[in-house]
Coordinates of C-alpha atoms and ligand atoms in Angstrom, one line a residue:
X1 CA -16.6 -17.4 -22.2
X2 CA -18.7 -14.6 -20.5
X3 CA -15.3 -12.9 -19.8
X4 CA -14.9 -12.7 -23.8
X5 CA -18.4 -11.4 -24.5
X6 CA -17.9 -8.6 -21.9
X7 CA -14.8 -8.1 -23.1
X8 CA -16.3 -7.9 -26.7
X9 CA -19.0 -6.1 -25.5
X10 CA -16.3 -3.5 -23.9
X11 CA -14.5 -3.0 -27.4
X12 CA -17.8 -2.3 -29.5
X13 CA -18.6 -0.1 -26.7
X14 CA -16.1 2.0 -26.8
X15 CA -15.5 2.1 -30.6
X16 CA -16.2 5.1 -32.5
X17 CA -17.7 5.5 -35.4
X18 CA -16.9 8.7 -37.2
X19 CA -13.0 10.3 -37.1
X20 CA -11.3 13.2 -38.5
X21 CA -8.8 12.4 -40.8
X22 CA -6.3 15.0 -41.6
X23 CA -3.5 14.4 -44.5
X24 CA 0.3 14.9 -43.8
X25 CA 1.9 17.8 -45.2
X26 CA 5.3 18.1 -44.2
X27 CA 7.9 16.3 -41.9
X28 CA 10.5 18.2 -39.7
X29 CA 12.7 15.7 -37.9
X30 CA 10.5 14.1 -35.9
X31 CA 7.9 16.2 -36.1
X32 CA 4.9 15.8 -38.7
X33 CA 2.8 18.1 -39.5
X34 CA -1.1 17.1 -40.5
X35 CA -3.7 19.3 -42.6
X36 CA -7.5 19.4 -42.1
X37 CA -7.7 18.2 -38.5
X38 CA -6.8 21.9 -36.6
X39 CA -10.6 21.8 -35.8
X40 CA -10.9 18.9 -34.5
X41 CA -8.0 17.5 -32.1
X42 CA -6.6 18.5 -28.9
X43 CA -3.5 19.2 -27.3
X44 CA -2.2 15.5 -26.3
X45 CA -5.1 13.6 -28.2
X46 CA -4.2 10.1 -29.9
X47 CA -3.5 10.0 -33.5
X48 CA -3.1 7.1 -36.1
X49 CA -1.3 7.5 -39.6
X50 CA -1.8 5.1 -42.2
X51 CA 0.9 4.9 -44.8
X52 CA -0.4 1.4 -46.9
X53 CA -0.6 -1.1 -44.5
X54 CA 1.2 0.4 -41.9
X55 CA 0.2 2.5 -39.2
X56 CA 2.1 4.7 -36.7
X57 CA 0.6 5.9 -34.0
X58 CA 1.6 9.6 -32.4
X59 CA 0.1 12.2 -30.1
X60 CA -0.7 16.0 -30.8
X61 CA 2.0 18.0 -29.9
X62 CA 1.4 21.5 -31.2
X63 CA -2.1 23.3 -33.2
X64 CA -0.5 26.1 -35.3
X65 CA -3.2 27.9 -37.4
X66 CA -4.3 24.9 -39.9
X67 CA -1.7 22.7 -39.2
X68 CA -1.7 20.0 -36.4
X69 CA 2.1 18.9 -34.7
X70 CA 1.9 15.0 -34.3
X71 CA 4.4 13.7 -32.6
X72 CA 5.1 9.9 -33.8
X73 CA 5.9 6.9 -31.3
X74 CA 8.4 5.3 -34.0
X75 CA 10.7 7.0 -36.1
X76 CA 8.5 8.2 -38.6
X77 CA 10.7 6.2 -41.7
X78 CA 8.6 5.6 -44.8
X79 CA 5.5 8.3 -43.9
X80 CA 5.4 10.6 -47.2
X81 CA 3.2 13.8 -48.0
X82 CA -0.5 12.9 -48.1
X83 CA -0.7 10.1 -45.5
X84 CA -4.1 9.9 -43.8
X85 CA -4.1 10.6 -40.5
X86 CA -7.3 10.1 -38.0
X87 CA -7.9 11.4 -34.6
X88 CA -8.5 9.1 -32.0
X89 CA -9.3 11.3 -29.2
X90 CA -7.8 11.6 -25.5
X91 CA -5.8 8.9 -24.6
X92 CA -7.3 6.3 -22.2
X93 CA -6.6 3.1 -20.8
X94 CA -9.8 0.4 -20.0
X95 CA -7.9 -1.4 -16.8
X96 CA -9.0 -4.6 -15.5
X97 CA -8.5 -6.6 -12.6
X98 CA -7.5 -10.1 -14.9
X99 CA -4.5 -7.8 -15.2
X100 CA -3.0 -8.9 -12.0
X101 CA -0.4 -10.7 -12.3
X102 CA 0.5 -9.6 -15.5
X103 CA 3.1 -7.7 -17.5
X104 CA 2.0 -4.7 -19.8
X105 CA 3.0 -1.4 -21.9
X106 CA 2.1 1.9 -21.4
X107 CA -0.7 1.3 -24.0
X108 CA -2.5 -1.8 -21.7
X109 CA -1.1 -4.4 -24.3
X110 CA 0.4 -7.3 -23.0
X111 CA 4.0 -8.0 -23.0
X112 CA 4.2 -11.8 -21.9
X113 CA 2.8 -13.0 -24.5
X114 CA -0.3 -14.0 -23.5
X115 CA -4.1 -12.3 -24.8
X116 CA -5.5 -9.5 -22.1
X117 CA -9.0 -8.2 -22.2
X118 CA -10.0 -4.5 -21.6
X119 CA -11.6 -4.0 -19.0
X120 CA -15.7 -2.1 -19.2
X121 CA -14.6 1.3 -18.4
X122 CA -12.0 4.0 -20.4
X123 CA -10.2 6.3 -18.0
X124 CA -8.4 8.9 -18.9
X125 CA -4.2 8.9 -18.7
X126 CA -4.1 12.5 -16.9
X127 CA -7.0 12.0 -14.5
X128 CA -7.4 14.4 -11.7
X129 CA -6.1 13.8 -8.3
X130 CA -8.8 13.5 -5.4
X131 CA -9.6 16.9 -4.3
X132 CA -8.0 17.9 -1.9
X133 CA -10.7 18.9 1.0
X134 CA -12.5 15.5 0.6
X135 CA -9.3 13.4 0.8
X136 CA -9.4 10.7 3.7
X137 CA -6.3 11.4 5.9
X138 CA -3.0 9.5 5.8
X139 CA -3.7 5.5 7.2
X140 CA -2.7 3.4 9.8
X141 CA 1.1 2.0 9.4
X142 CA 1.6 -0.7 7.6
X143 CA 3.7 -4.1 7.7
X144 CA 6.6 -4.0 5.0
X145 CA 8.4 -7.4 5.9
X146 CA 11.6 -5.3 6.1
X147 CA 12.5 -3.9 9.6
X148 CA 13.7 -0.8 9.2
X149 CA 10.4 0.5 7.8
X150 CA 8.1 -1.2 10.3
X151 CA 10.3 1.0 13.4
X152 CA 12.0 4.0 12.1
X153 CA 11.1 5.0 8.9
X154 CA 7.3 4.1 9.0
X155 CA 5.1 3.9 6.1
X156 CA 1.5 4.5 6.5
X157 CA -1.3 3.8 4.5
X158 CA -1.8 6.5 1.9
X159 CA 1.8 7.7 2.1
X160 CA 4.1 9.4 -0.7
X161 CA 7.6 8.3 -0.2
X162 CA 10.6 9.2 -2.4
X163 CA 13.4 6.7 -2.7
X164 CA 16.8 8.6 -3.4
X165 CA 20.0 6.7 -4.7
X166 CA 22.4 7.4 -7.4
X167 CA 22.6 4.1 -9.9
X168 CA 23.5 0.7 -8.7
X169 CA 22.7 1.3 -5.1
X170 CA 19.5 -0.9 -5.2
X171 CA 16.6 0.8 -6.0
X172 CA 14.6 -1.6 -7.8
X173 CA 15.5 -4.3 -5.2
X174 CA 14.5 -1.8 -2.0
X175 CA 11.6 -1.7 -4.5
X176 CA 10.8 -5.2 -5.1
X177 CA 11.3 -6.2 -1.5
X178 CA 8.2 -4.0 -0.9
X179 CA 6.2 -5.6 -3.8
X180 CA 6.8 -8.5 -2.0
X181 CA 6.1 -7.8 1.6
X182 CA 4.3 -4.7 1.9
X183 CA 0.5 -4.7 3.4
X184 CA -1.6 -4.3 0.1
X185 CA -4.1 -5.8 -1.9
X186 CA -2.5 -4.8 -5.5
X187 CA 0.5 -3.8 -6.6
X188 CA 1.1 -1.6 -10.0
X189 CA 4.7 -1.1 -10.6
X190 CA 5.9 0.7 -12.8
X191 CA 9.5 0.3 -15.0
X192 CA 10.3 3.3 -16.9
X193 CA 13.4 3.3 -19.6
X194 CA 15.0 0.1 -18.4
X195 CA 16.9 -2.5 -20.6
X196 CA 14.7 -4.8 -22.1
X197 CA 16.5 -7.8 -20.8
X198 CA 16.8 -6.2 -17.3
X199 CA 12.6 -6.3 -17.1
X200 CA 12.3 -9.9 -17.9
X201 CA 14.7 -10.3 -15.1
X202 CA 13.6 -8.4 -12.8
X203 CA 9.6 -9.9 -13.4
X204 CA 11.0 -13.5 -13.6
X205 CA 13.7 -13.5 -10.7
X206 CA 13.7 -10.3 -8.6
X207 CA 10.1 -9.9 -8.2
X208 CA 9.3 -13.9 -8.4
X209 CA 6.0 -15.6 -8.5
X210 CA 5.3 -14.6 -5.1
X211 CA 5.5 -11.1 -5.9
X212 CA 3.9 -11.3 -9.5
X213 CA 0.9 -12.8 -7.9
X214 CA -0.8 -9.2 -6.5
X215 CA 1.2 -7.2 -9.4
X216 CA 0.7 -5.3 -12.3
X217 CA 4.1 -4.5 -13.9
X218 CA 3.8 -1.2 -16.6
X219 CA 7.2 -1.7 -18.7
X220 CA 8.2 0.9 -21.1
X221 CA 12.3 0.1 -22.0
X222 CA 14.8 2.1 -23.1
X223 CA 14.2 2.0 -26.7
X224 CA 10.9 2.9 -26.4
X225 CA 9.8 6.4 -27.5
X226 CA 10.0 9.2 -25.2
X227 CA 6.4 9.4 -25.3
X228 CA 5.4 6.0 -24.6
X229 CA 8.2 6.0 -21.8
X230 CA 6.7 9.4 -20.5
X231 CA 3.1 7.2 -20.4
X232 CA 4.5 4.4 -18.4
X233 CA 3.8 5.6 -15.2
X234 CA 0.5 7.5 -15.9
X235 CA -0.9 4.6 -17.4
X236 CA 0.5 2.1 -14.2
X237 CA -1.3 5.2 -12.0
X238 CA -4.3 5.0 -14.0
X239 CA -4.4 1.4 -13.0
X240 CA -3.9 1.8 -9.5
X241 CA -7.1 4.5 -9.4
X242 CA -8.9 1.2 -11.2
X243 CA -8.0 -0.7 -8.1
X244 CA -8.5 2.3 -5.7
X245 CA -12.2 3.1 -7.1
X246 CA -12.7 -0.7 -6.4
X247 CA -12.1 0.1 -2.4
X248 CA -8.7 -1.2 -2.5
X249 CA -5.5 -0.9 -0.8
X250 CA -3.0 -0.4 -4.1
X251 CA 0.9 -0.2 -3.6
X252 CA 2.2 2.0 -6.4
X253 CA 5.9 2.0 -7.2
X254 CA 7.4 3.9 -9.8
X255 CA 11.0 3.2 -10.9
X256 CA 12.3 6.0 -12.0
X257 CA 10.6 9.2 -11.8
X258 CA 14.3 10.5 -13.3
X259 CA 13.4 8.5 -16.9
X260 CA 10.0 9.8 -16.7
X261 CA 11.1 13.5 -16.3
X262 CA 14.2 13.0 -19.1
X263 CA 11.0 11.2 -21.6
X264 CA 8.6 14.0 -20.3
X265 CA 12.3 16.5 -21.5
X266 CA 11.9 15.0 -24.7
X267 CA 8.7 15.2 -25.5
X268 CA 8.9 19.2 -24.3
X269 CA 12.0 19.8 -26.1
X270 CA 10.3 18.5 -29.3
X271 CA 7.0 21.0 -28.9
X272 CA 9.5 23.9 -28.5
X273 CA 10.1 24.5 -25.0
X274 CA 13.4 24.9 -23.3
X275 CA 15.1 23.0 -21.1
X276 CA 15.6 26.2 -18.3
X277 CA 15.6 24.4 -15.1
X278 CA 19.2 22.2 -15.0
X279 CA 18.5 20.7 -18.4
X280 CA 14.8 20.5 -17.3
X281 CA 12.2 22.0 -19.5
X282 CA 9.8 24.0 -16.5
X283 CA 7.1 22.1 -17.6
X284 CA 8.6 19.1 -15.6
X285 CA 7.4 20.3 -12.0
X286 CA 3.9 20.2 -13.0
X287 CA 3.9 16.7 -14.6
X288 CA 6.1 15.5 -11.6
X289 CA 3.6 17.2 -9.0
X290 CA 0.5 16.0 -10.9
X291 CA 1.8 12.3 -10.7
X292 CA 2.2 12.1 -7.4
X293 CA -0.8 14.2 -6.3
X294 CA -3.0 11.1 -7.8
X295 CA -1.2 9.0 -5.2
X296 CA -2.2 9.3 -1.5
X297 CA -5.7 8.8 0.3
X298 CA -8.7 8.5 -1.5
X299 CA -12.1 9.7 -1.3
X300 CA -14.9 8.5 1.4
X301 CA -16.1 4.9 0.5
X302 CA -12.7 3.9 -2.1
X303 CA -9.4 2.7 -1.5
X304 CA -6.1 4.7 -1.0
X305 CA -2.8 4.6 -3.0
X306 CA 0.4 4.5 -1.2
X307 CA 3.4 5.3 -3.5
X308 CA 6.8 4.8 -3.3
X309 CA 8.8 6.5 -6.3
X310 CA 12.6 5.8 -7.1
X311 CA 15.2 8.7 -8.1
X312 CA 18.0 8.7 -9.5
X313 CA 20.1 11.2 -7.8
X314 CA 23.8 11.5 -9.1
X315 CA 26.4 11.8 -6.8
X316 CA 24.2 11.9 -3.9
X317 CA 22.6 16.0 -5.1
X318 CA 19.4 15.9 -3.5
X319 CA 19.5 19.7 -4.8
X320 CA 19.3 18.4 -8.8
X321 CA 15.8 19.0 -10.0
X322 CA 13.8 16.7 -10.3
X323 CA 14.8 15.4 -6.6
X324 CA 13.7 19.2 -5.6
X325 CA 11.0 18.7 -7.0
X326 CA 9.8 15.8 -6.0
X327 CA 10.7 16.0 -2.6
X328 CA 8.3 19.2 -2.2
X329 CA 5.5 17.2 -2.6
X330 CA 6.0 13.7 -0.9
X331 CA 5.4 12.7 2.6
X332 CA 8.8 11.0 3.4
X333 CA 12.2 10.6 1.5
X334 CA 14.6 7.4 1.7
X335 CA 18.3 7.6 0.8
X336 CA 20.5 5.0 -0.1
X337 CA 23.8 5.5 0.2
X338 CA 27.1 4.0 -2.3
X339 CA 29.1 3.5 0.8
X340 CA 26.8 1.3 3.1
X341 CA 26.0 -0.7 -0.3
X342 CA 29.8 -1.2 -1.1
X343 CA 30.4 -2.4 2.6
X344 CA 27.1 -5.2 1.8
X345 CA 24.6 -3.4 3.9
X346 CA 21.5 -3.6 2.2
X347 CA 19.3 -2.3 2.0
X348 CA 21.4 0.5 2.2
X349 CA 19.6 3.2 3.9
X350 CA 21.0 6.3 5.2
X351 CA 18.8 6.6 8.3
X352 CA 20.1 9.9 9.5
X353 CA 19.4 11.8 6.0
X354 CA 15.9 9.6 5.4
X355 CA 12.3 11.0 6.8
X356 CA 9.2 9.8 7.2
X357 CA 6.7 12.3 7.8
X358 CA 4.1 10.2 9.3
X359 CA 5.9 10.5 12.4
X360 CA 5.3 11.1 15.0
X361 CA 1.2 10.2 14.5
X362 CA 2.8 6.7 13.3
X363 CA 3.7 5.4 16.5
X364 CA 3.1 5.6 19.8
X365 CA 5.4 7.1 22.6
X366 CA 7.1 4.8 23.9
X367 CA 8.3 3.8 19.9
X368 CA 8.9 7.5 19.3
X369 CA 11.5 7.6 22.1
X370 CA 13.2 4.0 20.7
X371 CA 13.0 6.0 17.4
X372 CA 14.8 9.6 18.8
X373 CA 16.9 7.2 20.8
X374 CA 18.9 5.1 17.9
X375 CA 18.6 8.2 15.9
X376 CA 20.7 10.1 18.3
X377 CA 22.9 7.0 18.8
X378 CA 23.8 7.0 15.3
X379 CA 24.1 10.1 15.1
X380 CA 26.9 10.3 18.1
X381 CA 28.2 7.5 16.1
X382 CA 28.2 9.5 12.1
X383 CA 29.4 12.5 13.9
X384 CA 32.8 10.9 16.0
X385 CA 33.7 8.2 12.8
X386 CA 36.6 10.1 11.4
X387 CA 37.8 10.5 14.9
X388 CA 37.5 7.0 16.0
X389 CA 39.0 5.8 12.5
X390 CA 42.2 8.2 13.5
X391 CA 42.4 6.3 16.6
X392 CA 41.4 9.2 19.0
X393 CA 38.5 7.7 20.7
X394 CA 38.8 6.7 23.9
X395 CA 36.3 5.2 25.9
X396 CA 35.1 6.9 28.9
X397 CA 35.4 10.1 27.8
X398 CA 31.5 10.6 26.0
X399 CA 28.8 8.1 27.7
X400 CA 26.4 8.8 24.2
X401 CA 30.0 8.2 22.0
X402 CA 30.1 5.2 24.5
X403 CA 26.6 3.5 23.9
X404 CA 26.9 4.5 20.3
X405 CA 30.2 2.6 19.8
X406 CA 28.5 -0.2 21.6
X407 CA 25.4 -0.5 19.7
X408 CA 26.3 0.6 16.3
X409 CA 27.0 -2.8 14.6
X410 CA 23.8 -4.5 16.1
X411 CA 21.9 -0.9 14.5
X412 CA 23.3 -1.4 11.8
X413 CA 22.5 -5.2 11.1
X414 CA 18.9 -4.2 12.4
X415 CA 18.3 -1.7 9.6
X416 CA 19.4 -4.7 7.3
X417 CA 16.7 -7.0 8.3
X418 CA 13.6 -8.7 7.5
X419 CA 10.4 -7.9 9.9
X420 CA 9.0 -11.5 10.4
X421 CA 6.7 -10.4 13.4
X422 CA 5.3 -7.3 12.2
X423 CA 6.5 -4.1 13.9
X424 CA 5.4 -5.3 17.2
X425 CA 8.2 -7.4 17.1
X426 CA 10.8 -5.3 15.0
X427 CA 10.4 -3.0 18.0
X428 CA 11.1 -5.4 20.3
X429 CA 13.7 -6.4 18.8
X430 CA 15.3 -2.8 18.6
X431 CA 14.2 -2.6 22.8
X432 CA 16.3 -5.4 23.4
X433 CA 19.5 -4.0 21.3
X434 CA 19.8 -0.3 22.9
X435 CA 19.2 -1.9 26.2
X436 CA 22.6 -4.5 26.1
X437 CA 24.4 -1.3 25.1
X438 CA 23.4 0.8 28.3
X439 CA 26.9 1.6 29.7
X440 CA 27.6 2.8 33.0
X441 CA 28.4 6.1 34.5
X442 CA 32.1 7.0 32.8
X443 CA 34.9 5.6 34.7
X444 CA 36.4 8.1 37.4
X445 CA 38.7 6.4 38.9
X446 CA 39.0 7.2 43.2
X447 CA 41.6 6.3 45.6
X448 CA 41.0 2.8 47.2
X449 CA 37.5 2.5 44.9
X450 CA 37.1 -0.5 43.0
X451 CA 36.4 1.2 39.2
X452 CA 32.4 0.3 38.7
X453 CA 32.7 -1.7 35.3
X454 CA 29.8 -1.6 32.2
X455 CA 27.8 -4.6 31.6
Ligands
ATP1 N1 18.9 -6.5 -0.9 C1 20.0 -6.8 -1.6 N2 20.8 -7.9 -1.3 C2 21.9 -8.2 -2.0 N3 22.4 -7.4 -3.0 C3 21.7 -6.3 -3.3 C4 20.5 -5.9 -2.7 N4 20.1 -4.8 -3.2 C5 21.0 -4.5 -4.2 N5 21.9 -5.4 -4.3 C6 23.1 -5.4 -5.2 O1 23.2 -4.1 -5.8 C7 23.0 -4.3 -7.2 C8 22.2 -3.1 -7.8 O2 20.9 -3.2 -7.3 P1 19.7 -2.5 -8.1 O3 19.6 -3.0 -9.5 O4 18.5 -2.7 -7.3 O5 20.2 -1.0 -8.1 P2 19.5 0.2 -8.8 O6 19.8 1.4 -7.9 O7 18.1 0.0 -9.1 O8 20.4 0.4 -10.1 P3 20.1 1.2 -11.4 O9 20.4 2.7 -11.0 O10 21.1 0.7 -12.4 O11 18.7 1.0 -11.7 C9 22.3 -5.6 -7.4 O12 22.7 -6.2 -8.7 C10 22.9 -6.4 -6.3 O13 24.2 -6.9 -6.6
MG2 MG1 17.1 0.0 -11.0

């Protein structure tokens, strides 16, 4: 009951009373342009056009001498010359922590079916990041519940890390695995330009109950307008700053940062920019780099937000843009890799081409030299495969070649599992596999010597 006055109390709050309203005086494509409201909106406010009953909302796009550029979120069908159209200001979202738990668009309206309250306070979509100077620094590591990240790819609290794959390589499992395990109070998720069916079932099934139960999902599918796709993952940051304001430890995933950047093209295209950069309009490096510069530490006395943002990358070019991009400004880059998923590795992480830049602060020395250690083994290992796949190996002849050909399939199944005793133990565990692969000296064979043997 009090949770419905408040929420009441909220709306009124935040209504306003007196609006612009414009009239529509031409349509070009998907562009419509208003009369009367030059004066009084902003680039990227809110608009609402009422043609009858129905409404359409839209954003500013363009301000050309008396004439306002909306840009609708439907296809504007049925809008005629004359239509009002009122401004509704800079877009904002009114987060609030009943949203846990919970499934919602770009616009904080619920998507399960069930009614969600705003919460008290209207933030803005494009907030500014932290500044920089008064930014806590990067965390202590945290527990992911998957091995691999708990040793040799460490994630730390505050952390940006990119998560590279080309399609079908299991991103948005990787990513659900760490909605589910990962040290954090909240997690805000956030599904950009996926089938519809495919976010029920990843909410429902992939994510599960256990995961739902600290998460936020922001869903904008597919058929969804470039601009309320190109929202989706500024409103699920918007709700992570909620969180992080609160003092709390928030988890933000973002899956994809490639269908924000091709709904962010969209959008550009539309306001008359062109698409210079590989089918990128420029203005896609800034959006990109804004994102993720809201993610990281926060300020003295509130929470941090650690992020982990899925790319598509086809064909494995971490050169294509938005990967570029991207990778300039994060603090650590995963890659999966088609081959180690199509042999059942999963997940399938490229160690030897993935970096986590809290190293080596994340761990102590004795972990940093287990780290260089099985790095260098697999390397040996990557380096020598053709060669022992043409037969030409023999043993003997390298001792590293020899402790990597030893040791590789127990690496590889560690890098595949879960972390039940924290890191403590995933190192232990990693201890215990490079020390049964120590070989012996190679075998030089003297006259009336018995050969010394590997254990
Ligand atoms: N941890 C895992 N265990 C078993 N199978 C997995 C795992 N991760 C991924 N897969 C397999 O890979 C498939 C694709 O995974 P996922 O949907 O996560 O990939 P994606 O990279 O997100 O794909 P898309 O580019 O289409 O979004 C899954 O349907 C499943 O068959
Ligand atoms: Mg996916």
């Amino acid at each position: 009951m009090d949770e419905d006055i408040n929420g009441l109390r909220a709306r009124i709050s935040q209504m306003q009373p007196v609006r612009a309203v414009g009239r529509v005086q031409s349509v070009d494509g998907t562009i419509i342009w208003v009369r009367g409201l030059a004066e009084h909106a902003c680039i990227g406010d809110r608009l609402r056009l009422m043609h009858g009953s129905n409404v359409l909302g839209g954003e500013v796009l363009r301000i050309r001498d008396d004439l306002v550029a909306m840009l609708p979120d439907e296809v504007p069908d049925g809008v005629s010359k004359g239509d009002r159209v009122a401004v509704l200001g800079p877009p904002t979202l009114a987060p609030c922590d009943s949203w846990i738990g919970r499934v919602v668009d770009a616009y904080g309206r619920p998507l399960d079916g069930a009614p969600l309250g705003p919460g008290e306070r209207r933030r803005p979509f494009r907030a500014s990041p932290p500044p920089a100077a008064a930014r806590r620094r990067l965390g202590a590591r945290l527990g992911t519940g998957l091995a691999v990240f708990d040793t040799l790819l460490p994630i730390v609290q505050g952390q940006r890390v990119g998560l590279f794959a080309g399609s079908g390589v299991g991103k948005s499992r990787l990513l659900a695995q760490l909605a589910q395990g990962m040290d954090a109070d909240v997690v805000v998720l956030a599904l950009v330009g996926e089938r519809g069916r495919e976010v029920l079932d990843f909410v429902t099934t992939v994510l599960g109950p256990e995961g739902m139960a600290r998460s936020v999902v922001v869903a904008a599918t597919s058929d969804r307008s470039p601009l309320e796709r190109r929202r989706c993952p500024l409103a699920a940051m918007t709700i992570a700053e909620h969180f992080r304001d609160q003092g709390k430890h928030v988890l933000y995933l973002a899956d994809s940062i490639t269908r924000f950047a091709e709904a962010h093209r969209e959008v550009a295209i539309a306001s008359g920019e062109l698409p210079a950069l590989r089918g990128h309009p420029p203005s896609v490096a800034h959006q990109i780099m804004r994102l993720a510069e809201r993610a990281g530490p926060g300020l003295q006395g509130s929470g941090d937000i650690t992020a982990v943002f899925s790319v598509l990358v086809a064909g494995s070019d971490m050169d294509e843009p938005v990967a570029d991009i991207l990778r300039g400004v994060l603090d650590g880059h995963v890659v999966l890799d088609r081959q180690i998923a199509e042999r059942g590795r999963f997940p399938a992480i490229d160690l030897l081409r993935s970096v986590s830049r809290s190293l080596p602060e994340a761990a102590n020395d004795h972990e940093n030299e287990l780290i260089q250690k099985v790095r260098s083994l697999l390397g040996a290992y990557a380096r020598s495969e053709t060669m022992v796949r043409a037969g030409l190996y023999r043993e003997g002849e390298d001792p590293i070649l020899d402790q990597a050909m030893k040791v590789w399939p127990d690496l590889d199944g560690f890098l595949a599992e879960k972390s039940l005793n924290g890191a403590a133990g995933a190192f232990q565990k990693l201890e215990l596999i490079l020390r049964r692969s120590t070989v012996a000296p190679p075998r030089r064979p003297q006259q009336g010597r018995p050969v010394a043997r590997a254990r």
